[in-house]
CSV table of C-alpha atoms in Angstrom, one decimal:
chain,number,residue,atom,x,y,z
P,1,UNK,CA,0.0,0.0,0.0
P,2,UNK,CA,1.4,3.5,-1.2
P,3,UNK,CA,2.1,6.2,1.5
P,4,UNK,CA,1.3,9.4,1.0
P,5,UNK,CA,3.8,11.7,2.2
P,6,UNK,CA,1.1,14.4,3.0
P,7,UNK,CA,-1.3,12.7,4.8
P,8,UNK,CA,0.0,13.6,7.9
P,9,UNK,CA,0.7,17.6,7.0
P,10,UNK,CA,-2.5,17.2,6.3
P,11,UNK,CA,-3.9,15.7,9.7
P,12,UNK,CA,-2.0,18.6,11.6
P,13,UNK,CA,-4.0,21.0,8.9
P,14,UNK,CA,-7.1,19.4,9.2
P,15,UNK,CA,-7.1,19.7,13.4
P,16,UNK,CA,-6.0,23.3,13.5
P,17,UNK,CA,-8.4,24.5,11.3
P,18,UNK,CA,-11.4,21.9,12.3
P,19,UNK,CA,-12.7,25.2,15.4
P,20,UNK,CA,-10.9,27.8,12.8
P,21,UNK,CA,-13.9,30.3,12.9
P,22,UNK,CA,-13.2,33.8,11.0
P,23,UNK,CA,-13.4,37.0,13.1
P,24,UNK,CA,-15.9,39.7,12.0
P,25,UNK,CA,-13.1,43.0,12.4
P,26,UNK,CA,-16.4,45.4,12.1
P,27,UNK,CA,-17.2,44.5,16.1
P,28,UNK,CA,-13.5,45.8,17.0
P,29,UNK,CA,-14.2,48.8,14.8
P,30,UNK,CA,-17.2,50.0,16.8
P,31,UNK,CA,-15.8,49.4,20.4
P,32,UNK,CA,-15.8,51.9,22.9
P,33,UNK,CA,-12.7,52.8,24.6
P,34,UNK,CA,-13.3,52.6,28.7
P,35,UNK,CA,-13.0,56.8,28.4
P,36,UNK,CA,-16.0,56.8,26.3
P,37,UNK,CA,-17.8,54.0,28.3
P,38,UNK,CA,-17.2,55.9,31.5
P,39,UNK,CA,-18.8,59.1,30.1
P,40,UNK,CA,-22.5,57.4,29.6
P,41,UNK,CA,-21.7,55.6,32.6
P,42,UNK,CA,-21.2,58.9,34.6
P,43,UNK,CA,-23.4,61.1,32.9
P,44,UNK,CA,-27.4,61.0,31.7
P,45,UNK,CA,-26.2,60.6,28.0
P,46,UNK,CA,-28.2,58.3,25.5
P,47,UNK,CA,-25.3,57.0,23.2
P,48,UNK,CA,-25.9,56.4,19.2
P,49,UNK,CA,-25.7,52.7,20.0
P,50,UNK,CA,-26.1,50.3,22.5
P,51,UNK,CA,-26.8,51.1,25.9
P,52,UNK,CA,-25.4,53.6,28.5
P,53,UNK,CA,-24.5,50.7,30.7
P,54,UNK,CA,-22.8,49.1,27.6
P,55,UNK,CA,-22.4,51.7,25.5
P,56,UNK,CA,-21.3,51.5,21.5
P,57,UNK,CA,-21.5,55.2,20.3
P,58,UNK,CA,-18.2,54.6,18.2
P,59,UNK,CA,-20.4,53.1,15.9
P,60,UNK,CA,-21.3,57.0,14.9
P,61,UNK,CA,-17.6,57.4,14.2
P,62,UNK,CA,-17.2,53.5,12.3
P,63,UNK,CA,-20.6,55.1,9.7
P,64,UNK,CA,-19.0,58.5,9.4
P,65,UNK,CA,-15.5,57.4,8.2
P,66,UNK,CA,-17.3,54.6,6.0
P,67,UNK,CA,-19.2,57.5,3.9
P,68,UNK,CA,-15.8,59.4,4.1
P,69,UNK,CA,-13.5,57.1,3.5
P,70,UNK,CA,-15.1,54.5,0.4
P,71,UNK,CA,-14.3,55.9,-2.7
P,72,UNK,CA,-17.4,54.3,-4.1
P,73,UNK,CA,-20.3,55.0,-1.1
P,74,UNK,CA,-18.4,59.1,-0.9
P,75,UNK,CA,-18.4,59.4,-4.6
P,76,UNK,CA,-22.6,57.8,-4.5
P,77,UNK,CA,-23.4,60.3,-2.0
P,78,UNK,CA,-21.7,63.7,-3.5
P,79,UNK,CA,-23.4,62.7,-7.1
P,80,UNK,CA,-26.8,62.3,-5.5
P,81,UNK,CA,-26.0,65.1,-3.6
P,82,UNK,CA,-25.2,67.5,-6.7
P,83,UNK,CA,-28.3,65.8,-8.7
P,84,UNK,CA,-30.7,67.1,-5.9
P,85,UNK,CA,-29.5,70.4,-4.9
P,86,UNK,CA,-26.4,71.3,-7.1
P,87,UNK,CA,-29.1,73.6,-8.9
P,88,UNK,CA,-30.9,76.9,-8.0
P,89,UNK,CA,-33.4,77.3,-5.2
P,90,UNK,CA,-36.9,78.4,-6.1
P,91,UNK,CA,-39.3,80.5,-4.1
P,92,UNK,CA,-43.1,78.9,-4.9
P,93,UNK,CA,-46.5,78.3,-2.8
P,94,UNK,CA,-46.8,76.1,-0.1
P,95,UNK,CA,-49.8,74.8,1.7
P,96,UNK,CA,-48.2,72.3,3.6
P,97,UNK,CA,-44.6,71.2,4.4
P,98,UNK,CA,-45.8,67.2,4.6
P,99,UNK,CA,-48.6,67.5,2.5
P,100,UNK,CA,-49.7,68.1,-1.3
P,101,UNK,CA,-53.5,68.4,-1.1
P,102,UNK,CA,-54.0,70.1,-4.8
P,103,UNK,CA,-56.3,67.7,-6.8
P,104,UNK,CA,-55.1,66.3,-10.1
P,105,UNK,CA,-54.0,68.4,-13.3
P,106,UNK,CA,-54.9,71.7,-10.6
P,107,UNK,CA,-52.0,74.5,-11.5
P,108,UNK,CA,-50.2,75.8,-8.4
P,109,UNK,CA,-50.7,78.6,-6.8
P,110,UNK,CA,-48.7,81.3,-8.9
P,111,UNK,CA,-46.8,84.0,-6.7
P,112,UNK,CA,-46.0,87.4,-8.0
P,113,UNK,CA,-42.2,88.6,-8.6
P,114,UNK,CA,-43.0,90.9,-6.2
P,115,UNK,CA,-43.9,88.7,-3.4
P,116,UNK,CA,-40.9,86.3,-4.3
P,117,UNK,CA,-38.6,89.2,-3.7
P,118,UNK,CA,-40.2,90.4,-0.5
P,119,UNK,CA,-39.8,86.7,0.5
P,120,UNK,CA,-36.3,86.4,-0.8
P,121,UNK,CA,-35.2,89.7,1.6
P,122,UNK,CA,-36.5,88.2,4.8
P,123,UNK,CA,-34.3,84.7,3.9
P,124,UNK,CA,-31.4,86.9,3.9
P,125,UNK,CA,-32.3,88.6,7.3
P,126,UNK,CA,-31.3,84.4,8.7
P,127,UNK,CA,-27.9,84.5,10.0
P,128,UNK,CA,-26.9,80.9,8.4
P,129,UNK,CA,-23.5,80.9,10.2
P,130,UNK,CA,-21.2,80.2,8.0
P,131,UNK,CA,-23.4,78.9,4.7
P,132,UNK,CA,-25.6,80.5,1.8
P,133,UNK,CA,-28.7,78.5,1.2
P,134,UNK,CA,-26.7,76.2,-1.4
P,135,UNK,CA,-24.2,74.9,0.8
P,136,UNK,CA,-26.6,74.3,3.9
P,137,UNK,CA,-29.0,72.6,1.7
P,138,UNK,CA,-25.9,70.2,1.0
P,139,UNK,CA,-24.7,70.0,4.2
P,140,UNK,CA,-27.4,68.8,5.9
P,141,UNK,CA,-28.1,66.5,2.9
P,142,UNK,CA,-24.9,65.0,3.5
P,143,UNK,CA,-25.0,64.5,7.0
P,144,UNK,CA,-28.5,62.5,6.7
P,145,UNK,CA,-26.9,60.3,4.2
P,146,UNK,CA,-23.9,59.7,5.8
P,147,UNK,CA,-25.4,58.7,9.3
P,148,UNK,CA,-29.1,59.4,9.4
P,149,UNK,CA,-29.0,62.7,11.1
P,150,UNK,CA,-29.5,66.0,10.8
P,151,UNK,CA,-29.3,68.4,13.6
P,152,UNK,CA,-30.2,72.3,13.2
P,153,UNK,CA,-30.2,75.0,16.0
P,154,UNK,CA,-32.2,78.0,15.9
P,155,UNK,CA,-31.4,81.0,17.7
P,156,UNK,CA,-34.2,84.6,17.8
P,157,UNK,CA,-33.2,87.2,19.4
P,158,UNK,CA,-35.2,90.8,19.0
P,159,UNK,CA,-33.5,94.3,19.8
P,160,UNK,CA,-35.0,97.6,19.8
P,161,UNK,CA,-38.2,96.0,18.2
P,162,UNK,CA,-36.3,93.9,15.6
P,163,UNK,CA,-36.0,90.1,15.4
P,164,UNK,CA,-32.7,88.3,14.1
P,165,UNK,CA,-32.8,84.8,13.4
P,166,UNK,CA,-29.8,82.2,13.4
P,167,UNK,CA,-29.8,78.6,12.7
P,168,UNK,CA,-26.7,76.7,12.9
P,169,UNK,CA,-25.9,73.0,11.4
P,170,UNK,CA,-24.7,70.5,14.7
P,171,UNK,CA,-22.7,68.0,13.0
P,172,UNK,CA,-24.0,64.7,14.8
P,173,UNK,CA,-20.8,63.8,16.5
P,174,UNK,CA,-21.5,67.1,18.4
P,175,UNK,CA,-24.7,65.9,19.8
P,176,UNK,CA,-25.9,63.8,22.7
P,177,UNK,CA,-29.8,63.4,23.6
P,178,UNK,CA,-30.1,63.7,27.8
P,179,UNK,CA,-32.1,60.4,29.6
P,180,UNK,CA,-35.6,61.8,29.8
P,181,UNK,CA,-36.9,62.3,33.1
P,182,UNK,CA,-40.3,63.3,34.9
P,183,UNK,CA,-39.1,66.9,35.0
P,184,UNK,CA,-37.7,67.4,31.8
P,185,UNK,CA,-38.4,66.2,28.0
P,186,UNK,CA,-36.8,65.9,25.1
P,187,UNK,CA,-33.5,67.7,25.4
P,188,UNK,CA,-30.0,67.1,23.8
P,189,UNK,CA,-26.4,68.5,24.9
P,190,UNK,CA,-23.8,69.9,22.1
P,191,UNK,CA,-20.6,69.9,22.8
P,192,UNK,CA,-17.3,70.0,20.2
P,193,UNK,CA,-15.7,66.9,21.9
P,194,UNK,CA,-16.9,64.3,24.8
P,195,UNK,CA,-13.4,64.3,26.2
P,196,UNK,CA,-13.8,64.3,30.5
P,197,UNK,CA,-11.1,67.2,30.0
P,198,UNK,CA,-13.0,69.3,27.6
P,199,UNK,CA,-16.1,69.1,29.3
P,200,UNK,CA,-15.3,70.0,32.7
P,201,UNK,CA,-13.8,72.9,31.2
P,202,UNK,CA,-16.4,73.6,28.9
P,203,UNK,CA,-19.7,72.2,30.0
P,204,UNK,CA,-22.3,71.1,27.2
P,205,UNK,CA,-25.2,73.2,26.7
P,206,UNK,CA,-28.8,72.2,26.8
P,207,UNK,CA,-31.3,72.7,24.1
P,208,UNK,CA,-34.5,71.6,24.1
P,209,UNK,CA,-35.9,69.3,20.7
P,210,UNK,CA,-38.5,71.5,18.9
P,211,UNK,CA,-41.7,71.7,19.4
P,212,UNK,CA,-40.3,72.4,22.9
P,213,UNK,CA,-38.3,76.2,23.0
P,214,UNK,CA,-36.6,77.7,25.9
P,215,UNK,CA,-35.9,81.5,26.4
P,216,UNK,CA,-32.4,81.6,28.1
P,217,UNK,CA,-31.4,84.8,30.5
P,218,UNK,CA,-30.8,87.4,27.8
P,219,UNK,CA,-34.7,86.8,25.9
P,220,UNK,CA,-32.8,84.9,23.0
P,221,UNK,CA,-35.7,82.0,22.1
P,222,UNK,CA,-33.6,78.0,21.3
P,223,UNK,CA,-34.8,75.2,20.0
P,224,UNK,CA,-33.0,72.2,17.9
P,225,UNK,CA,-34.4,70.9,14.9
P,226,UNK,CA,-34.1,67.1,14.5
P,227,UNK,CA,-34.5,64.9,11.0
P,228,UNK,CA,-34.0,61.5,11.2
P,229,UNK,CA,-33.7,58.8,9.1
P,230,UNK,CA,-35.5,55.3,10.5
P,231,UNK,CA,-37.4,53.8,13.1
P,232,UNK,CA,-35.1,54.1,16.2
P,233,UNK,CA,-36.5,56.3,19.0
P,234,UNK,CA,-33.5,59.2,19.5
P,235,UNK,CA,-30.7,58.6,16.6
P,236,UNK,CA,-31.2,58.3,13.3
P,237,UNK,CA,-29.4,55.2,10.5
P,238,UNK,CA,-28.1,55.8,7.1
P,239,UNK,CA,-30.1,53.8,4.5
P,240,UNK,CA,-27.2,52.7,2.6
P,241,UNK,CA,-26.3,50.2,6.1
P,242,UNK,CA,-27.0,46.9,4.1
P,243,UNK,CA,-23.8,48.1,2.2
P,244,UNK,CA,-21.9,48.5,5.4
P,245,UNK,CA,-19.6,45.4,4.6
P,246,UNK,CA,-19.0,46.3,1.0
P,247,UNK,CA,-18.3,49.7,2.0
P,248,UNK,CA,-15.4,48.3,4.5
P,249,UNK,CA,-14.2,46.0,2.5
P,250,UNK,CA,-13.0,48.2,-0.2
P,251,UNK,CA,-11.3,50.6,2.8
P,252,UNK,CA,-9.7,47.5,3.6
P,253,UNK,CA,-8.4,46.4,0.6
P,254,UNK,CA,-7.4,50.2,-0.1
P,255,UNK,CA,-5.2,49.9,3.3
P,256,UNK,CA,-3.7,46.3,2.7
P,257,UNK,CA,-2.5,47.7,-1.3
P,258,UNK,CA,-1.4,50.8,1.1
P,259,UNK,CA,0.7,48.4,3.5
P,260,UNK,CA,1.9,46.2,0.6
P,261,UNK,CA,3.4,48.9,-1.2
P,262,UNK,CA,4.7,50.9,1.6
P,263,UNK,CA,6.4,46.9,2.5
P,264,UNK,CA,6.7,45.9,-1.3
P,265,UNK,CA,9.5,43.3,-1.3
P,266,UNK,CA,12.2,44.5,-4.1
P,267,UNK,CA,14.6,41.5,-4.6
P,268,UNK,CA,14.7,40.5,-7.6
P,269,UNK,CA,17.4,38.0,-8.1
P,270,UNK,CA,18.9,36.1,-4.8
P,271,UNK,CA,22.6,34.6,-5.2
P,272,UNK,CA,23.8,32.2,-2.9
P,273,UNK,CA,27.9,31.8,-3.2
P,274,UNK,CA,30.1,29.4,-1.1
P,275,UNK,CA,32.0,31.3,1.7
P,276,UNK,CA,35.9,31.4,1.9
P,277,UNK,CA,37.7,28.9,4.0
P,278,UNK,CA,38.2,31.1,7.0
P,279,UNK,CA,34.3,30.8,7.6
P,280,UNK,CA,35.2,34.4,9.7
P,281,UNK,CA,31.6,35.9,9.0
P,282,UNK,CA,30.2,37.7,12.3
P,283,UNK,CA,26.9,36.9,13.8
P,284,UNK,CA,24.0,38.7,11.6
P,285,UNK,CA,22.3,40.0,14.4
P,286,UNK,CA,25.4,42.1,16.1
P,287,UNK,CA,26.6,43.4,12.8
P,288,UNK,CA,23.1,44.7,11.9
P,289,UNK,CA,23.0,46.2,15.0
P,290,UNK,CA,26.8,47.6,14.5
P,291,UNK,CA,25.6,49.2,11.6
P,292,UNK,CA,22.9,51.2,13.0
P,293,UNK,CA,19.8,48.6,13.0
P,294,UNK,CA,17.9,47.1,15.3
P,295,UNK,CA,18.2,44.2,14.3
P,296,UNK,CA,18.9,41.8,11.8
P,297,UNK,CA,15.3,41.9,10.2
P,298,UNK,CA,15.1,45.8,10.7
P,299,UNK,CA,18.0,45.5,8.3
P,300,UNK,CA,16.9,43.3,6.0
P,301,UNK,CA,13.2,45.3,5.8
P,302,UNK,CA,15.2,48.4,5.2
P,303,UNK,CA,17.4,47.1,2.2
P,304,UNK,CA,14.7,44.6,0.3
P,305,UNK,CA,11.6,46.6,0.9
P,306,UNK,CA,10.5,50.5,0.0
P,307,UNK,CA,10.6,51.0,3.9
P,308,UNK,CA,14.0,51.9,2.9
P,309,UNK,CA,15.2,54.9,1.3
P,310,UNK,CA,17.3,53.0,-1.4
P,311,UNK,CA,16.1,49.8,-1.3
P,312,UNK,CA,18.6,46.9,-3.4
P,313,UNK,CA,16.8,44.1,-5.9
P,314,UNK,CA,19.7,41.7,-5.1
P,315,UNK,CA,20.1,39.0,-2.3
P,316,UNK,CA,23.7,38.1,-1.6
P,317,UNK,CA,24.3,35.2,1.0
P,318,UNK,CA,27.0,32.9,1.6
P,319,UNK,CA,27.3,29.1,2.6
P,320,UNK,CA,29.3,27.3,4.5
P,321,UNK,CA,32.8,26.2,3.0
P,322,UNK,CA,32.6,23.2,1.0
P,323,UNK,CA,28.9,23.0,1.0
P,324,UNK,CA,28.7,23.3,-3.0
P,325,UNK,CA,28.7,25.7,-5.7
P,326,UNK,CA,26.9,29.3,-6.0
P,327,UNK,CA,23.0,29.2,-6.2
P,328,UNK,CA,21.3,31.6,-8.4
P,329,UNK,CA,17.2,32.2,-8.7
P,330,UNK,CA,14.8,35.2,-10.0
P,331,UNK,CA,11.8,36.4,-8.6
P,332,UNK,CA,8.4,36.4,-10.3
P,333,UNK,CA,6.4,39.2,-8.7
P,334,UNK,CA,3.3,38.5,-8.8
P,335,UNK,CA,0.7,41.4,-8.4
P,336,UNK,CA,-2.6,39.6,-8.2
P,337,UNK,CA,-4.3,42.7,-10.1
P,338,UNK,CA,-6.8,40.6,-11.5
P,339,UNK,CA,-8.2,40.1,-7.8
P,340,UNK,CA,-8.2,43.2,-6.9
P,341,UNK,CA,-9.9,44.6,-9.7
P,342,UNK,CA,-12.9,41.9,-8.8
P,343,UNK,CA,-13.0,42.8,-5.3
P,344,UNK,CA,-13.7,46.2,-6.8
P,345,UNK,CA,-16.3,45.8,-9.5
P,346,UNK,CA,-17.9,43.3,-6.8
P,347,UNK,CA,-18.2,46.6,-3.8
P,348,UNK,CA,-19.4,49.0,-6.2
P,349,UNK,CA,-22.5,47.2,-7.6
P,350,UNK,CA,-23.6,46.5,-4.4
P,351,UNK,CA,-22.8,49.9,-2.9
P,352,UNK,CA,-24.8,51.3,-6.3
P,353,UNK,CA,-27.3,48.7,-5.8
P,354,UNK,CA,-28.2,49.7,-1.9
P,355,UNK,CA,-28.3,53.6,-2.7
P,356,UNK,CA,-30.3,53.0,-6.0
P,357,UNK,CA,-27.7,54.8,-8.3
P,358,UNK,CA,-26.2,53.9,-11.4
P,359,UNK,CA,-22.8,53.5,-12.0
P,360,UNK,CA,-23.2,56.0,-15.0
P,361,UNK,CA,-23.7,58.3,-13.0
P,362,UNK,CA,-21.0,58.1,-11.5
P,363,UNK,CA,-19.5,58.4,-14.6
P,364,UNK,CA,-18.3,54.6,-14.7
P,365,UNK,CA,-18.8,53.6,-18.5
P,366,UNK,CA,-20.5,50.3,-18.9
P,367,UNK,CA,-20.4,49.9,-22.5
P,368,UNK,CA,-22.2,52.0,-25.1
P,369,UNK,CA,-20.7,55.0,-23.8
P,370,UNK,CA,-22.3,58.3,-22.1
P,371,UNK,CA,-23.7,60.1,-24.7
P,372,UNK,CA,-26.2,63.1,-23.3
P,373,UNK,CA,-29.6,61.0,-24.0
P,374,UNK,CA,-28.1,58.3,-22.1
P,375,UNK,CA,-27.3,60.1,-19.6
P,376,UNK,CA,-30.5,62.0,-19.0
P,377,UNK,CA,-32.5,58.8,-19.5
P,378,UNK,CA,-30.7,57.1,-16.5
P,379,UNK,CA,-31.5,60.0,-14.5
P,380,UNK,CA,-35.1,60.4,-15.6
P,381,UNK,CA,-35.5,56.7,-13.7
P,382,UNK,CA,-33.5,58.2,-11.0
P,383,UNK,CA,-36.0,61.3,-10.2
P,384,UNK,CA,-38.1,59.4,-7.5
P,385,UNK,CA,-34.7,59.3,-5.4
P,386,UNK,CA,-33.9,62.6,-6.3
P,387,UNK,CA,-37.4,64.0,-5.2
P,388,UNK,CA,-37.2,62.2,-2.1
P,389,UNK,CA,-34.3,63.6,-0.4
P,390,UNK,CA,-35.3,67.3,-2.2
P,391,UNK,CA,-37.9,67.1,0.2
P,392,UNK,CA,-36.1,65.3,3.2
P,393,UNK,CA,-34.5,68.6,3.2
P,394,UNK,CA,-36.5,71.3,1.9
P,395,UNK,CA,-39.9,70.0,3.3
P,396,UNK,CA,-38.6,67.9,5.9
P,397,UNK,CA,-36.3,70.7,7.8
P,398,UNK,CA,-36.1,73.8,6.4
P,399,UNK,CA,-39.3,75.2,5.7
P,400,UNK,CA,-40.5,73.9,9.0
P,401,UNK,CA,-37.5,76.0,10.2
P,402,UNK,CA,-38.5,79.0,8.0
P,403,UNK,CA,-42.1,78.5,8.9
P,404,UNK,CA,-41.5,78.6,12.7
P,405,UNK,CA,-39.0,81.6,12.0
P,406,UNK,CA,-41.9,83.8,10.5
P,407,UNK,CA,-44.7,82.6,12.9
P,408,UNK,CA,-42.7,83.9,16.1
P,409,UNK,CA,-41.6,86.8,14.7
P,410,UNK,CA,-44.9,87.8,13.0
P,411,UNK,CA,-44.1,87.5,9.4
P,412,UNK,CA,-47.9,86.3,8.8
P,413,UNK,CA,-47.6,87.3,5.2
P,414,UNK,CA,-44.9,84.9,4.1
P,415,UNK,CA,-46.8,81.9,5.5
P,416,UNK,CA,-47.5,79.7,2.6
P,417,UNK,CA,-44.5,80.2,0.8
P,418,UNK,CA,-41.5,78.2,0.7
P,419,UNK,CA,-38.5,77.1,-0.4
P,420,UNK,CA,-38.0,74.0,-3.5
P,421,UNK,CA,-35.1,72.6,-5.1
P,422,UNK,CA,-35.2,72.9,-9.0
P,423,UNK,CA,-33.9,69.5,-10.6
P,424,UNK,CA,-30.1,70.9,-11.6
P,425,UNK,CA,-30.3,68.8,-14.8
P,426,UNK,CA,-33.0,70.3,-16.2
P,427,UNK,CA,-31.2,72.1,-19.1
P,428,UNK,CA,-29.1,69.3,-20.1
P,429,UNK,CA,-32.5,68.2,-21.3
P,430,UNK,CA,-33.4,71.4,-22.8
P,431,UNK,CA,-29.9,72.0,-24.3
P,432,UNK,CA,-30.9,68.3,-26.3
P,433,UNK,CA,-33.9,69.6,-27.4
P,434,UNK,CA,-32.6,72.6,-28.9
P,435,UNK,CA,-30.1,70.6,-30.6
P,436,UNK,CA,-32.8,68.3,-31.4
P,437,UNK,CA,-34.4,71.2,-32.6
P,438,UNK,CA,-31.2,72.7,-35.0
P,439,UNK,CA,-30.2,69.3,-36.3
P,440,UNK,CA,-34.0,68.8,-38.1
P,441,UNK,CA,-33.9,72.9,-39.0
P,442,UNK,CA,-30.4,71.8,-40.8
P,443,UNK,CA,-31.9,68.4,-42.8
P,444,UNK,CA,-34.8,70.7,-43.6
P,445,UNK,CA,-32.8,72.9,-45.3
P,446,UNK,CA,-30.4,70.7,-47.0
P,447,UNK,CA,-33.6,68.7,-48.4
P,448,UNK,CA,-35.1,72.2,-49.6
P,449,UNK,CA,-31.6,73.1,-50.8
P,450,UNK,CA,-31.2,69.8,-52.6
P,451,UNK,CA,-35.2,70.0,-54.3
């Protein structure tokens, strides 16, 4: 009976790896340092995850950097983002922020230049600290997509019989709801860091969660405008979370190409040649360290890898005396592009996929180019997406915000009107027209020239 050689390699295999179970990183990712634990622990703070005896608000910080940090999910979110609001802002009728309650084929209700301008002055008397309407339309876009949330102060103030308005954008990280308690509703705490150090220097402040208002010491009214995304009861989710793995993976892989190339291995040939018959070479380790080294593998890192500022492609060892003639083999580096590529095409369709956006419009070519009428008829199928988060945030926040802005201060006649995001595309499709347009004018013509 033949032997295999293997068979017990493949034993001691087989029992190492029989309990082998992989390790999801994504739990290490979202742990809370004992700092951070200690702070919910101490103080009536509701984290973004878990609970305040177990706390697991890092997982803010693990969504953040994953909408930051993914090449595809960040480049998803900024072209959704320009689709919806990278156009103008309109001034038109509303009758209701949440609801439409025209009947079918019924023209709006037109407003008069007039009015639009008398409305468009009393938007600039809002103090948007440090945005124009443009860029806080897309800032609070962005933070809803990237974690769910979308926190806005608002600050009146009146002096010698005039109001001034102020609303401010709270990134999330900034914002921590208080424990309810008999005496007290819904309130949350802002703060620019949850450091014990920072805090005790600079305690949080308080603001109540509209529709409750407070009116602090000097008359100034507060309240904090809050737009979530999902069913949980105090923070918000990103709907693009059953991409979450997708999303990390291609991080990942960006940091492992990262590490591999920052640790690329550079020999190219390795030459083996007998040593002399003295045999008088030192001990590896103390000459590395003679020379300035660590070690003997600090050494070798800093000569065969591009951790080293002039890093060698030849390997030149010796053998002991006698032991045979010089040994000589090449490298094949071997890239394993093809994989990568994969990994690639495989994160993106499903990051696409989850946010319902197309890859051309991302301006990834999938064959048969991206000619205009491609281009707009992808984004026609694309316009109940765009609608909805055009009024996420115009409907959703900031004509509530302009609304309640107008009713304290007693701006009855600019009730009704409102703010609307125009769809920024629009005049690609007009532009085709109009070239539509010219190129039958020109066939025309040549047809009448030719008759």
């Amino acid at each position: 009976m033949a032997i295999n050689p293997f068979d017990n390699s493949i034993s001691q295999i087989n029992a190492v790896l029989k309990n082998f179970k992989l390790v999801n990183p994504i739990p290490e990712e979202c742990t809370d340092s004992k700092e951070l634990k200690k702070l919910f622990n101490k103080n009536p703070y509701i984290p973004y995850s878990g609970y305040t005896t177990d706390s697991q608000h890092t997982v803010l910080r693990f969504i953040d950097n994953l909408a930051a940090l993914s090449p595809t999910l960040g480049g998803v979110i900024k072209s959704i983002g320009f689709a919806c609001f990278g156009g103008k802002t309109e001034i038109k009728s509303i009758v209701d922020s949440d609801f439409d309650i025209a009947e079918e084929g019924e023209e709006p209700i037109r407003i008069s230049k007039e009015a639009k301008l008398k409305y468009l002055d009393q938007l600039k008397t809002i103090d948007l600290n440090p945005f124009d309407w443009s860029s806080f339309k897309n800032v609070c876009f962005r933070s809803l997509k990237a974690n769910g949330n979308v926190f806005i102060e608002v600050e009146i103030n009146q002096s010698l019989g005039q109001y001034k308005s102020k609303i401010t954008f709270h990134p999330t990280r900034n914002v921590l709801y208080k424990i309810p308690d008999l005496f007290t509703e819904r309130t949350v705490a802002i703060s620019k860091s949850w450091a014990p150090e920072y805090i005790k220097q600079n305690p949080p402040r308080e603001v109540p969660v509209f529709p409750l208002v407070e009116k602090d010491k000097k008359g100034t009214i507060k309240t904090i405008f809050h737009y979530k995304h999902g069913e949980n009861d105090f923070y918000g989710r990103p709907d693009w979370l059953p991409c979450m793995m997708d999303a990390f993976l291609e991080i990942k892989n960006k940091e492992y190409l990262l590490t591999a190339a920052h640790n690329n291995f550079t020999g190219k040939v390795y030459i083996e040649k007998e040593n002399g018959p003295g045999n008088d070479t030192q001990v590896e380790n103390e000459d590395a360290i003679k020379a300035g080294f660590d070690n003997v593998a600090h050494r070798w890192a800093y000569n065969f890898t591009n951790q080293g500022t002039d890093p060698q492609s030849i390997l030149l060892s010796e053998r002991a005396f006698g032991a045979g003639p010089s040994f000589i083999h090449e490298f094949n580096i071997n890239t394993n592009e093809d994989y990568y590529k994969k990994i690639d095409q495989l994160t993106t369709s499903k990051i696409c996929l989850v946010n319902g956006w197309s890859p051309k419009l991302l301006g990834i070519d999938e064959g048969g180019g991206l000619s205009s009428n491609v281009y707009i008829d992808i984004l026609k199928t694309r316009m109940p997406l765009i609608e909805y988060y055009q009024d996420s945030i115009d409907n959703g926040i900031l004509n509530k915000i302009i609304t309640f802005i107008n009713e304290f201060t007693g701006k009855n006649e600019f009730l009704g009107i409102g703010i609307a995001s125009k769809n920024p595309f629009d005049h690609l499709e007009k532009a085709n027209k109009e070239a539509a347009l010219n190129n039958q004018k020109t066939k025309t013509n040549d047809n009448n020239l030719g008759g």
